Short mmCIF file of N, CA and C in Angstrom, two decimals:
data_model
loop_
_atom_site.label_atom_id
_atom_site.label_comp_id
_atom_site.label_asym_id
_atom_site.label_seq_id
_atom_site.Cartn_x
_atom_site.Cartn_y
_atom_site.Cartn_z
N MET A 1 66.93 -106.46 -35.40
CA MET A 1 67.39 -105.35 -34.49
C MET A 1 66.51 -105.30 -33.16
N PHE A 2 65.22 -105.56 -33.33
CA PHE A 2 64.33 -105.51 -32.20
C PHE A 2 64.58 -106.70 -31.23
N ALA A 3 65.07 -107.79 -31.80
CA ALA A 3 65.38 -108.97 -30.98
C ALA A 3 66.56 -108.65 -30.07
N ILE A 4 67.58 -107.94 -30.54
CA ILE A 4 68.67 -107.60 -29.81
C ILE A 4 68.25 -106.66 -28.61
N ILE A 5 67.46 -105.73 -28.92
CA ILE A 5 66.95 -104.79 -27.90
C ILE A 5 66.10 -105.55 -26.86
N ALA A 6 65.38 -106.54 -27.29
CA ALA A 6 64.57 -107.28 -26.34
C ALA A 6 65.48 -108.06 -25.37
N VAL A 7 66.53 -108.64 -25.99
CA VAL A 7 67.49 -109.50 -25.17
C VAL A 7 68.18 -108.52 -24.16
N TYR A 8 68.56 -107.39 -24.60
CA TYR A 8 69.22 -106.45 -23.73
C TYR A 8 68.24 -106.09 -22.56
N GLU A 9 67.06 -105.67 -22.96
CA GLU A 9 66.11 -105.23 -21.92
C GLU A 9 65.78 -106.43 -20.88
N GLN A 10 65.70 -107.61 -21.40
CA GLN A 10 65.40 -108.77 -20.56
C GLN A 10 66.53 -109.16 -19.65
N TYR A 11 67.77 -109.02 -20.02
CA TYR A 11 68.92 -109.61 -19.31
C TYR A 11 69.90 -108.52 -18.75
N LYS A 12 69.71 -107.29 -19.01
CA LYS A 12 70.66 -106.33 -18.56
C LYS A 12 70.76 -106.24 -17.09
N GLN A 13 69.67 -106.35 -16.35
CA GLN A 13 69.72 -106.31 -14.89
C GLN A 13 70.37 -107.53 -14.33
N ASP A 14 70.02 -108.67 -14.84
CA ASP A 14 70.71 -109.94 -14.36
C ASP A 14 72.20 -109.93 -14.59
N VAL A 15 72.67 -109.36 -15.75
CA VAL A 15 74.08 -109.27 -16.02
C VAL A 15 74.75 -108.31 -15.05
N PHE A 16 74.10 -107.17 -14.81
CA PHE A 16 74.59 -106.18 -13.86
C PHE A 16 74.72 -106.72 -12.52
N VAL A 17 73.67 -107.45 -12.00
CA VAL A 17 73.75 -107.99 -10.63
C VAL A 17 74.85 -109.04 -10.54
N TYR A 18 74.99 -109.86 -11.56
CA TYR A 18 76.09 -110.78 -11.59
C TYR A 18 77.51 -110.11 -11.53
N LEU A 19 77.63 -109.05 -12.29
CA LEU A 19 78.93 -108.34 -12.32
C LEU A 19 79.16 -107.59 -11.00
N VAL A 20 78.15 -107.05 -10.37
CA VAL A 20 78.37 -106.45 -9.10
C VAL A 20 78.76 -107.49 -8.04
N SER A 21 78.21 -108.71 -8.12
CA SER A 21 78.59 -109.76 -7.26
C SER A 21 80.06 -110.14 -7.31
N ILE A 22 80.66 -110.01 -8.46
CA ILE A 22 82.04 -110.41 -8.60
C ILE A 22 83.06 -109.14 -8.54
N THR A 23 82.52 -107.97 -8.86
CA THR A 23 83.41 -106.84 -8.86
C THR A 23 83.28 -105.96 -7.64
N HIS A 24 82.07 -105.97 -7.05
CA HIS A 24 81.80 -105.21 -5.83
C HIS A 24 81.92 -103.72 -6.12
N ASN A 25 81.63 -103.36 -7.42
CA ASN A 25 81.83 -101.94 -7.90
C ASN A 25 80.71 -101.72 -8.87
N THR A 26 79.73 -100.81 -8.46
CA THR A 26 78.60 -100.63 -9.39
C THR A 26 78.92 -99.86 -10.68
N THR A 27 79.84 -98.89 -10.56
CA THR A 27 80.26 -98.06 -11.73
C THR A 27 81.00 -99.00 -12.70
N LEU A 28 81.93 -99.75 -12.19
CA LEU A 28 82.66 -100.67 -13.10
C LEU A 28 81.63 -101.71 -13.69
N SER A 29 80.77 -102.21 -12.93
CA SER A 29 79.75 -103.17 -13.40
C SER A 29 78.88 -102.62 -14.55
N GLN A 30 78.51 -101.33 -14.41
CA GLN A 30 77.73 -100.73 -15.51
C GLN A 30 78.59 -100.65 -16.75
N ASP A 31 79.91 -100.30 -16.64
CA ASP A 31 80.72 -100.24 -17.81
C ASP A 31 80.82 -101.72 -18.45
N LEU A 32 81.03 -102.69 -17.52
CA LEU A 32 81.15 -104.01 -18.07
C LEU A 32 79.91 -104.55 -18.65
N VAL A 33 78.75 -104.13 -18.21
CA VAL A 33 77.46 -104.54 -18.84
C VAL A 33 77.52 -104.07 -20.30
N SER A 34 77.81 -102.83 -20.46
CA SER A 34 77.95 -102.31 -21.83
C SER A 34 78.91 -103.07 -22.71
N GLU A 35 80.01 -103.35 -22.21
CA GLU A 35 81.02 -104.10 -22.92
C GLU A 35 80.53 -105.59 -23.20
N THR A 36 79.82 -106.10 -22.19
CA THR A 36 79.29 -107.46 -22.39
C THR A 36 78.30 -107.51 -23.52
N PHE A 37 77.35 -106.62 -23.59
CA PHE A 37 76.43 -106.63 -24.69
C PHE A 37 77.00 -106.20 -26.01
N HIS A 38 77.97 -105.40 -25.96
CA HIS A 38 78.67 -105.02 -27.20
C HIS A 38 79.36 -106.33 -27.84
N SER A 39 80.00 -107.03 -26.94
CA SER A 39 80.63 -108.28 -27.39
C SER A 39 79.65 -109.33 -27.85
N ALA A 40 78.48 -109.33 -27.13
CA ALA A 40 77.46 -110.29 -27.46
C ALA A 40 76.91 -110.02 -28.84
N ILE A 41 76.73 -108.74 -29.15
CA ILE A 41 76.22 -108.36 -30.42
C ILE A 41 77.14 -108.77 -31.53
N LYS A 42 78.45 -108.48 -31.31
CA LYS A 42 79.49 -108.80 -32.26
C LYS A 42 79.60 -110.35 -32.52
N SER A 43 79.36 -111.12 -31.45
CA SER A 43 79.55 -112.52 -31.61
C SER A 43 78.22 -113.30 -31.70
N LEU A 44 77.16 -112.61 -31.91
CA LEU A 44 75.80 -113.20 -31.94
C LEU A 44 75.73 -114.33 -33.01
N SER A 45 76.44 -114.15 -34.12
CA SER A 45 76.36 -115.22 -35.12
C SER A 45 77.07 -116.54 -34.71
N SER A 46 77.95 -116.47 -33.67
CA SER A 46 78.55 -117.70 -33.20
C SER A 46 77.79 -118.33 -32.03
N PHE A 47 76.73 -117.70 -31.61
CA PHE A 47 75.90 -118.30 -30.52
C PHE A 47 74.96 -119.40 -31.14
N GLU A 48 75.23 -120.62 -30.76
CA GLU A 48 74.53 -121.75 -31.34
C GLU A 48 73.26 -122.16 -30.64
N GLY A 49 73.00 -121.52 -29.50
CA GLY A 49 71.80 -121.84 -28.73
C GLY A 49 71.94 -123.17 -27.93
N LYS A 50 73.15 -123.66 -27.86
CA LYS A 50 73.32 -124.92 -27.00
C LYS A 50 73.16 -124.71 -25.49
N SER A 51 73.24 -123.39 -25.08
CA SER A 51 73.11 -123.08 -23.73
C SER A 51 72.14 -121.95 -23.66
N ASP A 52 71.61 -121.66 -22.46
CA ASP A 52 70.70 -120.61 -22.27
C ASP A 52 71.34 -119.33 -22.59
N ILE A 53 70.69 -118.34 -23.13
CA ILE A 53 71.25 -117.07 -23.51
C ILE A 53 71.79 -116.34 -22.29
N LYS A 54 71.13 -116.53 -21.20
CA LYS A 54 71.62 -115.89 -19.98
C LYS A 54 72.95 -116.45 -19.50
N THR A 55 73.12 -117.77 -19.66
CA THR A 55 74.40 -118.40 -19.33
C THR A 55 75.50 -117.88 -20.26
N TRP A 56 75.17 -117.73 -21.51
CA TRP A 56 76.12 -117.15 -22.55
C TRP A 56 76.53 -115.75 -22.19
N LEU A 57 75.51 -114.99 -21.78
CA LEU A 57 75.84 -113.53 -21.44
C LEU A 57 76.69 -113.53 -20.16
N PHE A 58 76.43 -114.37 -19.21
CA PHE A 58 77.22 -114.43 -17.96
C PHE A 58 78.70 -114.79 -18.31
N SER A 59 78.88 -115.69 -19.18
CA SER A 59 80.24 -116.11 -19.55
C SER A 59 80.99 -114.95 -20.18
N ILE A 60 80.28 -114.18 -21.07
CA ILE A 60 80.85 -113.07 -21.71
C ILE A 60 81.19 -112.02 -20.62
N ALA A 61 80.31 -111.85 -19.74
CA ALA A 61 80.50 -110.87 -18.62
C ALA A 61 81.75 -111.24 -17.79
N ARG A 62 81.84 -112.49 -17.46
CA ARG A 62 82.97 -112.99 -16.69
C ARG A 62 84.27 -112.78 -17.43
N TYR A 63 84.21 -113.05 -18.74
CA TYR A 63 85.42 -112.79 -19.63
C TYR A 63 85.77 -111.31 -19.56
N LYS A 64 84.83 -110.46 -19.66
CA LYS A 64 85.00 -109.04 -19.61
C LYS A 64 85.63 -108.59 -18.29
N TRP A 65 85.25 -109.26 -17.13
CA TRP A 65 85.83 -108.98 -15.92
C TRP A 65 87.21 -109.39 -15.81
N TYR A 66 87.50 -110.57 -16.35
CA TYR A 66 88.98 -110.99 -16.43
C TYR A 66 89.77 -110.10 -17.31
N GLU A 67 89.21 -109.71 -18.36
CA GLU A 67 89.95 -108.75 -19.33
C GLU A 67 90.21 -107.50 -18.61
N TYR A 68 89.28 -106.93 -17.83
CA TYR A 68 89.50 -105.75 -17.08
C TYR A 68 90.60 -105.90 -16.03
N LEU A 69 90.59 -107.08 -15.35
CA LEU A 69 91.66 -107.38 -14.39
C LEU A 69 93.06 -107.41 -14.99
N ARG A 70 93.13 -107.99 -16.23
CA ARG A 70 94.43 -108.10 -16.80
C ARG A 70 94.88 -106.66 -17.25
N LYS A 71 93.92 -105.88 -17.76
CA LYS A 71 94.34 -104.55 -18.17
C LYS A 71 94.64 -103.64 -17.02
N GLU A 72 93.83 -103.68 -15.93
CA GLU A 72 93.94 -102.78 -14.81
C GLU A 72 95.12 -103.11 -13.93
N LYS A 73 95.36 -104.36 -13.84
CA LYS A 73 96.47 -104.89 -12.96
C LYS A 73 97.34 -105.80 -13.87
N PRO A 74 98.18 -105.26 -14.65
CA PRO A 74 99.00 -106.09 -15.59
C PRO A 74 99.84 -107.04 -14.92
N THR A 75 100.04 -106.93 -13.62
CA THR A 75 100.89 -107.86 -12.85
C THR A 75 100.02 -108.92 -12.25
N ILE A 76 98.75 -109.05 -12.64
CA ILE A 76 97.93 -110.08 -11.98
C ILE A 76 98.48 -111.43 -12.37
N SER A 77 98.64 -112.27 -11.37
CA SER A 77 99.32 -113.57 -11.53
C SER A 77 98.35 -114.63 -11.93
N LEU A 78 98.95 -115.64 -12.46
CA LEU A 78 98.19 -116.85 -12.82
C LEU A 78 97.57 -117.42 -11.51
N ASP A 79 98.22 -117.33 -10.43
CA ASP A 79 97.71 -117.82 -9.11
C ASP A 79 96.50 -117.02 -8.76
N ASP A 80 96.48 -115.71 -8.94
CA ASP A 80 95.27 -114.96 -8.70
C ASP A 80 94.10 -115.40 -9.51
N LEU A 81 94.32 -115.61 -10.80
CA LEU A 81 93.26 -116.07 -11.65
C LEU A 81 92.84 -117.54 -11.33
N THR A 82 93.74 -118.34 -10.90
CA THR A 82 93.52 -119.70 -10.51
C THR A 82 92.49 -119.78 -9.40
N LYS A 83 92.64 -118.87 -8.46
CA LYS A 83 91.73 -118.84 -7.32
C LYS A 83 90.26 -118.52 -7.77
N TYR A 84 90.10 -117.69 -8.74
CA TYR A 84 88.78 -117.43 -9.29
C TYR A 84 88.20 -118.66 -9.98
N TYR A 85 89.09 -119.41 -10.65
CA TYR A 85 88.69 -120.60 -11.43
C TYR A 85 88.04 -121.65 -10.57
N ILE A 86 88.69 -122.02 -9.50
CA ILE A 86 88.25 -123.19 -8.70
C ILE A 86 87.02 -122.83 -7.87
N CYS A 87 86.81 -121.68 -7.53
CA CYS A 87 85.75 -121.34 -6.62
C CYS A 87 84.65 -120.46 -7.28
N ASP A 88 83.69 -121.06 -7.82
CA ASP A 88 82.65 -120.34 -8.59
C ASP A 88 81.87 -119.30 -7.76
N GLU A 89 81.66 -119.58 -6.48
CA GLU A 89 80.80 -118.71 -5.61
C GLU A 89 81.58 -117.83 -4.68
N CYS A 90 82.89 -117.93 -4.63
CA CYS A 90 83.66 -117.26 -3.64
C CYS A 90 83.69 -115.76 -3.94
N GLU A 91 83.83 -114.99 -2.92
CA GLU A 91 84.03 -113.52 -3.03
C GLU A 91 85.56 -113.30 -3.40
N PRO A 92 85.75 -112.31 -4.28
CA PRO A 92 87.15 -112.04 -4.67
C PRO A 92 88.09 -111.81 -3.46
N ASP A 93 87.61 -111.08 -2.43
CA ASP A 93 88.44 -110.80 -1.29
C ASP A 93 88.79 -112.11 -0.55
N GLU A 94 87.89 -113.07 -0.52
CA GLU A 94 88.21 -114.32 0.17
C GLU A 94 89.16 -115.12 -0.65
N ILE A 95 89.09 -114.96 -1.91
CA ILE A 95 90.01 -115.82 -2.79
C ILE A 95 91.47 -115.35 -2.74
N VAL A 96 91.58 -114.04 -2.70
CA VAL A 96 92.95 -113.46 -2.73
C VAL A 96 93.75 -113.96 -1.53
N ALA A 97 93.12 -114.30 -0.49
CA ALA A 97 93.80 -114.78 0.79
C ALA A 97 94.17 -116.22 0.67
N GLN A 98 93.82 -116.97 -0.43
CA GLN A 98 94.03 -118.32 -0.51
C GLN A 98 95.16 -118.70 -1.44
N ASN A 99 96.39 -118.16 -1.27
CA ASN A 99 97.47 -118.37 -2.12
C ASN A 99 97.88 -119.80 -2.13
N GLU A 100 97.84 -120.49 -1.01
CA GLU A 100 98.24 -121.89 -0.94
C GLU A 100 97.37 -122.76 -1.81
N VAL A 101 96.14 -122.51 -1.86
CA VAL A 101 95.19 -123.32 -2.64
C VAL A 101 95.56 -123.17 -4.16
N ALA A 102 95.87 -121.91 -4.62
CA ALA A 102 96.19 -121.66 -5.97
C ALA A 102 97.52 -122.34 -6.28
N ARG A 103 98.46 -122.34 -5.42
CA ARG A 103 99.72 -123.01 -5.67
C ARG A 103 99.50 -124.49 -5.86
N ARG A 104 98.62 -125.03 -4.95
CA ARG A 104 98.33 -126.48 -5.06
C ARG A 104 97.65 -126.85 -6.36
N ILE A 105 96.74 -125.97 -6.79
CA ILE A 105 96.04 -126.26 -8.01
C ILE A 105 97.06 -126.29 -9.21
N SER A 106 98.00 -125.35 -9.15
CA SER A 106 99.00 -125.34 -10.25
C SER A 106 99.85 -126.62 -10.17
N GLN A 107 100.15 -127.12 -9.02
CA GLN A 107 100.86 -128.39 -8.94
C GLN A 107 100.06 -129.53 -9.46
N LEU A 108 98.80 -129.60 -9.08
CA LEU A 108 97.95 -130.66 -9.52
C LEU A 108 97.71 -130.67 -11.05
N LEU A 109 97.70 -129.50 -11.59
CA LEU A 109 97.59 -129.37 -13.07
C LEU A 109 98.69 -129.98 -13.85
N LEU A 110 99.89 -129.93 -13.21
CA LEU A 110 101.08 -130.46 -13.82
C LEU A 110 100.94 -131.98 -14.10
N ARG A 111 100.03 -132.62 -13.34
CA ARG A 111 99.79 -134.08 -13.51
C ARG A 111 98.90 -134.36 -14.73
N GLU A 112 98.25 -133.30 -15.27
CA GLU A 112 97.29 -133.59 -16.34
C GLU A 112 98.06 -133.56 -17.70
N ASP A 113 97.44 -134.16 -18.68
CA ASP A 113 98.09 -134.11 -20.04
C ASP A 113 98.08 -132.64 -20.61
N THR A 114 98.91 -132.45 -21.65
CA THR A 114 99.10 -131.13 -22.12
C THR A 114 97.84 -130.46 -22.56
N ARG A 115 96.98 -131.17 -23.30
CA ARG A 115 95.73 -130.53 -23.77
C ARG A 115 94.80 -130.13 -22.60
N THR A 116 94.64 -131.01 -21.65
CA THR A 116 93.82 -130.75 -20.52
C THR A 116 94.35 -129.54 -19.74
N ARG A 117 95.66 -129.59 -19.47
CA ARG A 117 96.29 -128.46 -18.75
C ARG A 117 96.10 -127.10 -19.49
N ASP A 118 96.33 -127.21 -20.77
CA ASP A 118 96.21 -125.93 -21.58
C ASP A 118 94.73 -125.45 -21.60
N ILE A 119 93.75 -126.33 -21.69
CA ILE A 119 92.37 -125.92 -21.67
C ILE A 119 92.03 -125.25 -20.36
N VAL A 120 92.49 -125.86 -19.25
CA VAL A 120 92.19 -125.26 -17.92
C VAL A 120 92.90 -123.90 -17.81
N LEU A 121 94.14 -123.78 -18.13
CA LEU A 121 94.90 -122.63 -18.02
C LEU A 121 94.28 -121.47 -18.88
N ARG A 122 93.87 -121.92 -20.02
CA ARG A 122 93.19 -120.79 -20.87
C ARG A 122 91.91 -120.35 -20.31
N ARG A 123 91.10 -121.23 -19.70
CA ARG A 123 89.90 -120.85 -18.92
C ARG A 123 90.23 -119.95 -17.77
N ILE A 124 91.30 -120.27 -17.05
CA ILE A 124 91.71 -119.49 -15.96
C ILE A 124 92.06 -118.09 -16.45
N GLU A 125 92.63 -118.00 -17.55
CA GLU A 125 93.12 -116.72 -18.12
C GLU A 125 91.97 -116.03 -18.77
N GLY A 126 90.75 -116.62 -18.86
CA GLY A 126 89.58 -115.90 -19.33
C GLY A 126 89.20 -116.20 -20.77
N TYR A 127 89.90 -117.10 -21.44
CA TYR A 127 89.53 -117.45 -22.83
C TYR A 127 88.16 -118.09 -22.86
N SER A 128 87.40 -117.85 -23.97
CA SER A 128 86.13 -118.44 -24.06
C SER A 128 86.36 -119.91 -24.57
N PHE A 129 85.29 -120.79 -24.39
CA PHE A 129 85.30 -122.08 -24.89
C PHE A 129 85.47 -122.14 -26.38
N TYR A 130 84.89 -121.21 -27.06
CA TYR A 130 84.93 -121.18 -28.47
C TYR A 130 86.41 -121.01 -28.85
N GLU A 131 87.19 -120.10 -28.22
CA GLU A 131 88.61 -119.83 -28.64
C GLU A 131 89.42 -121.09 -28.29
N ILE A 132 89.12 -121.74 -27.16
CA ILE A 132 89.88 -122.95 -26.78
C ILE A 132 89.61 -124.08 -27.71
N ALA A 133 88.36 -124.25 -28.09
CA ALA A 133 87.97 -125.36 -28.98
C ALA A 133 88.67 -125.13 -30.36
N LYS A 134 88.62 -123.94 -30.77
CA LYS A 134 89.22 -123.65 -32.03
C LYS A 134 90.73 -123.96 -32.04
N LYS A 135 91.42 -123.55 -30.99
CA LYS A 135 92.88 -123.87 -30.84
C LYS A 135 93.14 -125.38 -30.96
N TRP A 136 92.27 -126.09 -30.23
CA TRP A 136 92.58 -127.58 -30.12
C TRP A 136 91.84 -128.39 -31.18
N GLY A 137 91.08 -127.77 -32.02
CA GLY A 137 90.36 -128.55 -33.06
C GLY A 137 89.33 -129.50 -32.51
N ILE A 138 88.65 -129.12 -31.45
CA ILE A 138 87.59 -129.88 -30.81
C ILE A 138 86.32 -129.03 -30.77
N SER A 139 85.23 -129.60 -30.40
CA SER A 139 84.03 -128.89 -30.27
C SER A 139 83.94 -128.08 -28.98
N GLU A 140 83.16 -127.02 -28.94
CA GLU A 140 83.03 -126.28 -27.71
C GLU A 140 82.56 -127.19 -26.54
N GLY A 141 81.65 -128.05 -26.89
CA GLY A 141 81.15 -128.98 -25.89
C GLY A 141 82.18 -129.83 -25.30
N SER A 142 83.12 -130.33 -26.11
CA SER A 142 84.25 -131.08 -25.61
C SER A 142 85.16 -130.33 -24.69
N ALA A 143 85.36 -129.03 -25.11
CA ALA A 143 86.23 -128.16 -24.28
C ALA A 143 85.50 -127.93 -22.87
N ARG A 144 84.19 -127.78 -22.92
CA ARG A 144 83.45 -127.52 -21.63
C ARG A 144 83.54 -128.79 -20.79
N VAL A 145 83.39 -129.94 -21.38
CA VAL A 145 83.42 -131.26 -20.64
C VAL A 145 84.81 -131.43 -19.99
N ILE A 146 85.89 -131.18 -20.72
CA ILE A 146 87.20 -131.39 -20.22
C ILE A 146 87.48 -130.37 -19.06
N ASP A 147 87.04 -129.15 -19.26
CA ASP A 147 87.16 -128.13 -18.22
C ASP A 147 86.40 -128.58 -16.98
N PHE A 148 85.10 -128.91 -17.14
CA PHE A 148 84.20 -129.35 -16.03
C PHE A 148 84.81 -130.51 -15.24
N ARG A 149 85.21 -131.56 -15.98
CA ARG A 149 85.72 -132.73 -15.30
C ARG A 149 86.98 -132.45 -14.56
N THR A 150 87.85 -131.66 -15.12
CA THR A 150 89.06 -131.32 -14.54
C THR A 150 88.88 -130.47 -13.29
N LYS A 151 87.97 -129.46 -13.36
CA LYS A 151 87.62 -128.69 -12.25
C LYS A 151 87.06 -129.52 -11.06
N LYS A 152 86.19 -130.45 -11.41
CA LYS A 152 85.57 -131.37 -10.42
C LYS A 152 86.71 -132.28 -9.74
N LYS A 153 87.63 -132.70 -10.56
CA LYS A 153 88.62 -133.59 -10.09
C LYS A 153 89.58 -132.77 -9.20
N LEU A 154 89.91 -131.49 -9.56
CA LEU A 154 90.79 -130.64 -8.73
C LEU A 154 90.04 -130.36 -7.37
N LYS A 155 88.72 -130.09 -7.38
CA LYS A 155 88.00 -129.83 -6.13
C LYS A 155 88.02 -131.07 -5.32
N GLU A 156 87.83 -132.25 -5.80
CA GLU A 156 87.88 -133.46 -5.06
C GLU A 156 89.23 -133.71 -4.39
N MET A 157 90.25 -133.51 -5.20
CA MET A 157 91.62 -133.67 -4.66
C MET A 157 91.95 -132.70 -3.56
N LEU A 158 91.53 -131.48 -3.77
CA LEU A 158 91.79 -130.43 -2.73
C LEU A 158 90.98 -130.73 -1.43
N THR A 159 89.79 -131.17 -1.63
CA THR A 159 88.97 -131.56 -0.45
C THR A 159 89.59 -132.76 0.33
N ARG A 160 90.08 -133.75 -0.37
CA ARG A 160 90.78 -134.90 0.27
C ARG A 160 92.02 -134.48 0.96
N GLU A 161 92.71 -133.43 0.46
CA GLU A 161 93.95 -132.95 1.12
C GLU A 161 93.65 -131.96 2.16
N GLY A 162 92.38 -131.68 2.41
CA GLY A 162 91.99 -130.80 3.50
C GLY A 162 92.00 -129.29 3.19
N PHE A 163 92.14 -128.94 1.96
CA PHE A 163 92.15 -127.51 1.58
C PHE A 163 90.69 -127.03 1.63
N GLU A 164 90.52 -125.81 1.98
CA GLU A 164 89.20 -125.13 1.94
C GLU A 164 89.25 -124.02 0.85
N TYR A 165 88.39 -124.06 -0.03
CA TYR A 165 88.31 -123.09 -1.13
C TYR A 165 87.02 -122.47 -1.23
N GLU A 166 86.03 -122.85 -0.42
CA GLU A 166 84.72 -122.17 -0.45
C GLU A 166 84.43 -121.38 0.71
#
């Protein structure tokens, strides 16, 4: 129990700052911090320590943000989520203006095999690597590698085509 409290005390501010950077809303970020740590506590047994705990918490926080977006704006499109996927550092306001990039990403994904396309689309929709790996019967690491390589490939293709996404 004390370890959980220590983790919370050590990382709550970092998670909060990260959430404010993507939501631009301090009140919402405070709520999402609570949800993030609640989910982290529930899934603590599945944390294998293969990544830094801060990275793990950030991925949960990001998932909670996506979950909020889906609930708050039920009509959020795959294109909107795709814009978040390709640009790790972009501000949400900048991303929303880049509809053409999202459409092109969707077209490029059609060239990928079914498993790769599904893994990327699930990440775009906010699924965790654990959930994706479970669906495909692969390790979380494999799901991460497939996602990373595909994202890198998409970025390279977009750059060659002259698209700006950052």
